[in-house]
Short mmCIF file of C-alpha atoms and ligand atoms in Angstrom, two decimals:
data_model
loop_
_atom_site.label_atom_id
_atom_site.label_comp_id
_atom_site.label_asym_id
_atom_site.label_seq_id
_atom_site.Cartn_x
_atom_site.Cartn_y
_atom_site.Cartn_z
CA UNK E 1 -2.37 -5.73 -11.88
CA UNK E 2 -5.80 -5.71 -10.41
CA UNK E 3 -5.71 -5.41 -6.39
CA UNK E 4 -9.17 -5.92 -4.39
CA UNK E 5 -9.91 -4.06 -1.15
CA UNK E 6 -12.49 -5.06 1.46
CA UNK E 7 -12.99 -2.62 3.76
CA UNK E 8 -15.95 -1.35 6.18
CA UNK E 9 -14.86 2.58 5.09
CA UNK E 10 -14.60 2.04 1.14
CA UNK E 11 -15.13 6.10 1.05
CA UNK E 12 -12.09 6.62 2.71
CA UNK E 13 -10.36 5.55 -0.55
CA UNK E 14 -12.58 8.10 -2.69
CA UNK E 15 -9.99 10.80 -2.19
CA UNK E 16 -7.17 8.65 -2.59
CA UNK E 17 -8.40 7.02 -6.17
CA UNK E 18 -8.66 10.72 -7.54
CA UNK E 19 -5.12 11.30 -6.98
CA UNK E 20 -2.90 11.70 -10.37
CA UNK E 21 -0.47 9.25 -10.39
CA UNK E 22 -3.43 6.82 -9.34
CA UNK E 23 -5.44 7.90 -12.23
CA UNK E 24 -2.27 7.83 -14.56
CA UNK E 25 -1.71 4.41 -13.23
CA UNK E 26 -5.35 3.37 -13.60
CA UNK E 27 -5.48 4.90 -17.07
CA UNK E 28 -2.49 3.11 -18.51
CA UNK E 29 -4.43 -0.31 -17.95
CA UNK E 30 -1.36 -0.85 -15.28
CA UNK E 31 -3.58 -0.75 -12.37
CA UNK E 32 -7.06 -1.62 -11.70
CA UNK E 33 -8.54 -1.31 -8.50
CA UNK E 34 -11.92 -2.53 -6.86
CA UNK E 35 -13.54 -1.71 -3.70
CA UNK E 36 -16.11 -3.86 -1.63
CA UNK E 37 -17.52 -3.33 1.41
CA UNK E 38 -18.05 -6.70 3.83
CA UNK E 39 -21.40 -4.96 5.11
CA UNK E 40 -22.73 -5.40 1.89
CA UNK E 41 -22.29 -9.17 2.07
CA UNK E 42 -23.22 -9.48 5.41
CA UNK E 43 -25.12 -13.13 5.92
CA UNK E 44 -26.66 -11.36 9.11
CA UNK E 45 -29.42 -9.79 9.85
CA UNK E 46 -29.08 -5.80 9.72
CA UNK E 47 -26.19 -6.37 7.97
CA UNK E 48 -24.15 -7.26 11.15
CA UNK E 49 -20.16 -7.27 10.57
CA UNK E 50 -18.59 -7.53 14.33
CA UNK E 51 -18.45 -8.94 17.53
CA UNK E 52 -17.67 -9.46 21.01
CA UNK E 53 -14.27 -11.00 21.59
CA UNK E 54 -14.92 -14.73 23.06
CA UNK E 55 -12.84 -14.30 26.56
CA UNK E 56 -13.94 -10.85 26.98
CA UNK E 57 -11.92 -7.39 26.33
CA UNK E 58 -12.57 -4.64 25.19
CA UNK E 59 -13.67 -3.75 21.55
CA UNK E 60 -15.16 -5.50 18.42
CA UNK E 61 -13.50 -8.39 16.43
CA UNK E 62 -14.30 -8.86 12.26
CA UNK E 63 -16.43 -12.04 12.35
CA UNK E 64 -15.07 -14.75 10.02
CA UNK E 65 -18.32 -15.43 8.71
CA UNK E 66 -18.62 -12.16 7.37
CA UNK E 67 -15.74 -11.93 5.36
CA UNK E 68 -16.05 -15.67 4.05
CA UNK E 69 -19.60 -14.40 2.78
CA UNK E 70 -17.74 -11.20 0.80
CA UNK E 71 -14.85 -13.52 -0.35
CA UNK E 72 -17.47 -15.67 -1.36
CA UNK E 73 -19.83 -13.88 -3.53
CA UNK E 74 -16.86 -11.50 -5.20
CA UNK E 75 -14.94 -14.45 -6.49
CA UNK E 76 -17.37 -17.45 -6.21
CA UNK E 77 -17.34 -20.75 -4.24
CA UNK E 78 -15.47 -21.36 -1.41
CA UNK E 79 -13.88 -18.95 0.10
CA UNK E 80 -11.12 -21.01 1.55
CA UNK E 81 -10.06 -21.64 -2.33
CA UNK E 82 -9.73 -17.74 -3.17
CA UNK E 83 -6.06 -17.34 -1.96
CA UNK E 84 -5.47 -20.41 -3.95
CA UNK E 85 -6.40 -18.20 -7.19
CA UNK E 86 -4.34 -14.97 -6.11
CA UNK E 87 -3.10 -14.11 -2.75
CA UNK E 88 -4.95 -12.32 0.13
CA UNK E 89 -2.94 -10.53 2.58
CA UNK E 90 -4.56 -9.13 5.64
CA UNK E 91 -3.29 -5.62 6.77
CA UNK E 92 -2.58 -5.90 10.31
CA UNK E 93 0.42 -4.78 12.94
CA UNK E 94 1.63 -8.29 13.33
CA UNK E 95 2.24 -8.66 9.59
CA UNK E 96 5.26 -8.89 7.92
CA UNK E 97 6.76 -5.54 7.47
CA UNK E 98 6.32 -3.64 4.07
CA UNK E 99 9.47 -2.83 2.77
CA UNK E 100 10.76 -2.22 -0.53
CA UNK E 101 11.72 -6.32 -0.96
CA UNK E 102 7.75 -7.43 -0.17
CA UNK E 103 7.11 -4.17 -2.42
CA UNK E 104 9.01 -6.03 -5.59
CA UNK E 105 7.24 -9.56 -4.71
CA UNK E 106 3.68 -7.70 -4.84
CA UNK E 107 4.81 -5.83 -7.94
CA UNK E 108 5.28 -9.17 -9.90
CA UNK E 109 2.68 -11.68 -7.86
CA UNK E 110 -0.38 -10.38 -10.54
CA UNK E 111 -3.34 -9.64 -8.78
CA UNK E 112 -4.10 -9.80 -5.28
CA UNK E 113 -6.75 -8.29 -2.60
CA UNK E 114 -6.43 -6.79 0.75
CA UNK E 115 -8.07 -7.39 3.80
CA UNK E 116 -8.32 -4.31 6.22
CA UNK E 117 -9.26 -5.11 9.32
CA UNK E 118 -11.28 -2.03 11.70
CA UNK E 119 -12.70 -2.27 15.62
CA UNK E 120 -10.09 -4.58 17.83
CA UNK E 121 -8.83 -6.31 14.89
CA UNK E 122 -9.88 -9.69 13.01
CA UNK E 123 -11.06 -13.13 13.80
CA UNK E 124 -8.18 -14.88 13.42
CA UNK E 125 -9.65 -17.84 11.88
CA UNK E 126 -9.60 -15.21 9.13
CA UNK E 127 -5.65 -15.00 9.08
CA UNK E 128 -5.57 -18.86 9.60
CA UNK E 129 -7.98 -20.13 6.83
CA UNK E 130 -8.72 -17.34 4.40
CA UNK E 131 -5.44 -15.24 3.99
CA UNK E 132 -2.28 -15.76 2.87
CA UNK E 133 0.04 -13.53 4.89
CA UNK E 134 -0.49 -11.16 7.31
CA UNK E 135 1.18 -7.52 6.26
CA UNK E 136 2.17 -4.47 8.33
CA UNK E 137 3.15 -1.10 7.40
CA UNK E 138 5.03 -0.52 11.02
CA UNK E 139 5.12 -1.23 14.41
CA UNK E 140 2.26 1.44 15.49
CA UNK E 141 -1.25 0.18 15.68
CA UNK E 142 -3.85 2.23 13.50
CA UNK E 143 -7.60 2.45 13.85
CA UNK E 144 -7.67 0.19 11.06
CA UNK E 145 -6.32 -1.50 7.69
CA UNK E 146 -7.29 1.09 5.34
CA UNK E 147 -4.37 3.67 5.58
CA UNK E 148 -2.02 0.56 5.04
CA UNK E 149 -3.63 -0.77 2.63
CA UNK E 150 -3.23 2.85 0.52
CA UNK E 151 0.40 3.31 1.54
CA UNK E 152 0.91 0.10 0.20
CA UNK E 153 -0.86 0.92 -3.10
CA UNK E 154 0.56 3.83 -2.95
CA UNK E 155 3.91 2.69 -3.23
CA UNK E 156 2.74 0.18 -5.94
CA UNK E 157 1.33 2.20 -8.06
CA UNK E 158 4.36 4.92 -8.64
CA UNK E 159 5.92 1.75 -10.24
CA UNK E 160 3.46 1.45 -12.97
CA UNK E 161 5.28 3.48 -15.78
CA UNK E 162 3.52 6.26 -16.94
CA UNK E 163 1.77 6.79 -13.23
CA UNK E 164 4.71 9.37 -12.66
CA UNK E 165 5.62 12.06 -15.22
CA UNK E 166 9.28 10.97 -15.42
CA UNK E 167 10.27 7.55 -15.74
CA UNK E 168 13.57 8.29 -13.92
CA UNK E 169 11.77 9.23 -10.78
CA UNK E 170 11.20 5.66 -10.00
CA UNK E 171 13.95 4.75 -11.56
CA UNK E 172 16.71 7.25 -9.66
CA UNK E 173 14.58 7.15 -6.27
CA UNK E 174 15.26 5.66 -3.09
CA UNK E 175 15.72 1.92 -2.38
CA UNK E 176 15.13 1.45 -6.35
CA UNK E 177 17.85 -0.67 -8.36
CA UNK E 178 18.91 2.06 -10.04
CA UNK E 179 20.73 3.31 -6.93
CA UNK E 180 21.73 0.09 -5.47
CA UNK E 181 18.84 -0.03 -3.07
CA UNK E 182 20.25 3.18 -1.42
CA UNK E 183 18.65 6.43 -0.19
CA UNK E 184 18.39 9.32 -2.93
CA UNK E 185 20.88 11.59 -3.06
CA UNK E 186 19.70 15.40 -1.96
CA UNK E 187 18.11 17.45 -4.78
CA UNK E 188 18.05 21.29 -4.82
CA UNK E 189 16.23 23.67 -6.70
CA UNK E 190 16.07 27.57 -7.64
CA UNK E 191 16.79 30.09 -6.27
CA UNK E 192 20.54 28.70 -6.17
CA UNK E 193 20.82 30.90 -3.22
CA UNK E 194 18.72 31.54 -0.67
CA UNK E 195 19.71 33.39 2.65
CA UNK E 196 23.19 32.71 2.10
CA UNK E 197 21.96 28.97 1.61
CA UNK E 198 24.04 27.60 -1.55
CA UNK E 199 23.11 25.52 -3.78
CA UNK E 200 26.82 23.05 -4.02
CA UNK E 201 28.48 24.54 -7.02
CA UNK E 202 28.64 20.99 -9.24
CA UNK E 203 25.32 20.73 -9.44
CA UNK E 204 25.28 24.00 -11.37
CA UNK E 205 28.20 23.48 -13.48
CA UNK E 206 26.61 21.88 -16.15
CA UNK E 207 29.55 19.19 -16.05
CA UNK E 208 27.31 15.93 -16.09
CA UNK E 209 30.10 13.37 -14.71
CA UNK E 210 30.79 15.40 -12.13
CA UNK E 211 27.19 15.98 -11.33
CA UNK E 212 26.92 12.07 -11.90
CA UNK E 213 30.19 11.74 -9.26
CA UNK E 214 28.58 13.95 -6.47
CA UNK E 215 25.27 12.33 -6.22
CA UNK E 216 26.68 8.80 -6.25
CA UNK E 217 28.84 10.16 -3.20
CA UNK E 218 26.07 11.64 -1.25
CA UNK E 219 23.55 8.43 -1.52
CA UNK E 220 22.25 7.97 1.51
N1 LIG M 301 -3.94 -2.15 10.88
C1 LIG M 301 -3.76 -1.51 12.06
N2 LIG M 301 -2.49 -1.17 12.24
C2 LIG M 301 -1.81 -1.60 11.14
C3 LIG M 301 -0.46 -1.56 10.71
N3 LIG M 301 0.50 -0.99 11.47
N4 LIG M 301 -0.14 -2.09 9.53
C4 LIG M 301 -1.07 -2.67 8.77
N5 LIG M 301 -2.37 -2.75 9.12
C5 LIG M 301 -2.73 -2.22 10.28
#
């Protein structure tokens, strides 16, 4: 899966990239990810990317032209035909709301790029014309699309196998198949008791089916 990401802050993802289960993902040829920056394909002179809102208000709006121009020269042509070739969602607050059912369509749609928008928000000529859905990661309103756009990866890539150690993790963990699209059950770990706080006694018993019983009964 190859996802795009336009952005105006591509070094905010520098940190994120370096992280292990990105690089496992990256590495296993499950996951490759590209950064551009819509200031470098600015038509405009001084490399322009916003503007006033028409009507007034306050803030900066993502000018249409702008991202047509980056759509443009990273894929070629017209950029109204790029969502035609993979889809382009736009990270914004009115999206549609990331959960782990639009997680399993992005897992299997192939490649796709984000959109993050920054200032006020986007042109929304760009929503109507160049994207293909809008997406949100919650009803809260960040200073722009690029944290979405990595929790969204994020939660992506830890589905790649071999990004995690253990295959199970993804496997056993919340909302997954594996557990009926439930929450996990809790997990505990040494010391088995700690200020009087114990450990439940089946889960160090060694007795598998009852270990297998008790977590089934304490999905959340
Ligand atoms: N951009 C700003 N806020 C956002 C949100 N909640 N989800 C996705 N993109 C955003």
């Amino acid at each position: 899966m190859r996802i795009d990401v336009f952005t105006l802050f591509p070094q905010w993802f520098n940190w994120f990239f370096q992280q292990r289960h990105l690089t496992n993902a990256i590495q296993s040829g499950g996951l490759t990810a590209r950064l551009f920056n819509y200031r470098d394909y600015s038509p405009l002179k001084h490399g322009q990317v916003d503007d006033t809102p028409f009507g007034g208000g306050a803030g900066m709006v993502l000018r249409v032209d702008v991202v047509c121009a980056a759509l443009s020269a990273v894929y070629g042509g017209d950029c109204r035909a790029v969502k035609r070739k993979q889809p382009v969602f736009l990270l914004s607050p009115r999206g549609r709301r990331l959960g782990s059912m639009l997680l399993d369509e992005l897992g299997s749609c192939g490649d796709f790029t984000l959109l993050c928008g920054r200032y006020e928000g986007f042109d929304q000529r760009i929503s109507d014309h160049l994207a293909t859905e809008e997406i949100s990661i919650g009803d809260y309103v960040l200073s722009g699309g690029e944290l979405a756009a990595m929790v969204l990866v994020d939660a992506l890539a830890r589905r790649i196998p071999g990004a995690l150690g253990a295959e199970d993790s993804v496997r056993l963990e919340s909302f997954s198949a594996g557990l009926d699209g439930r929450r996990e059950y809790p997990q505990y770990t040494k010391p088995a008791n700690f200020h009087g706080w114990q450990v439940p006694d089946v889960l160090l018993s060694g007795n598998h089916a009852e270990i297998e019983k008790w977590r089934r009964k304490h999905l959340g």
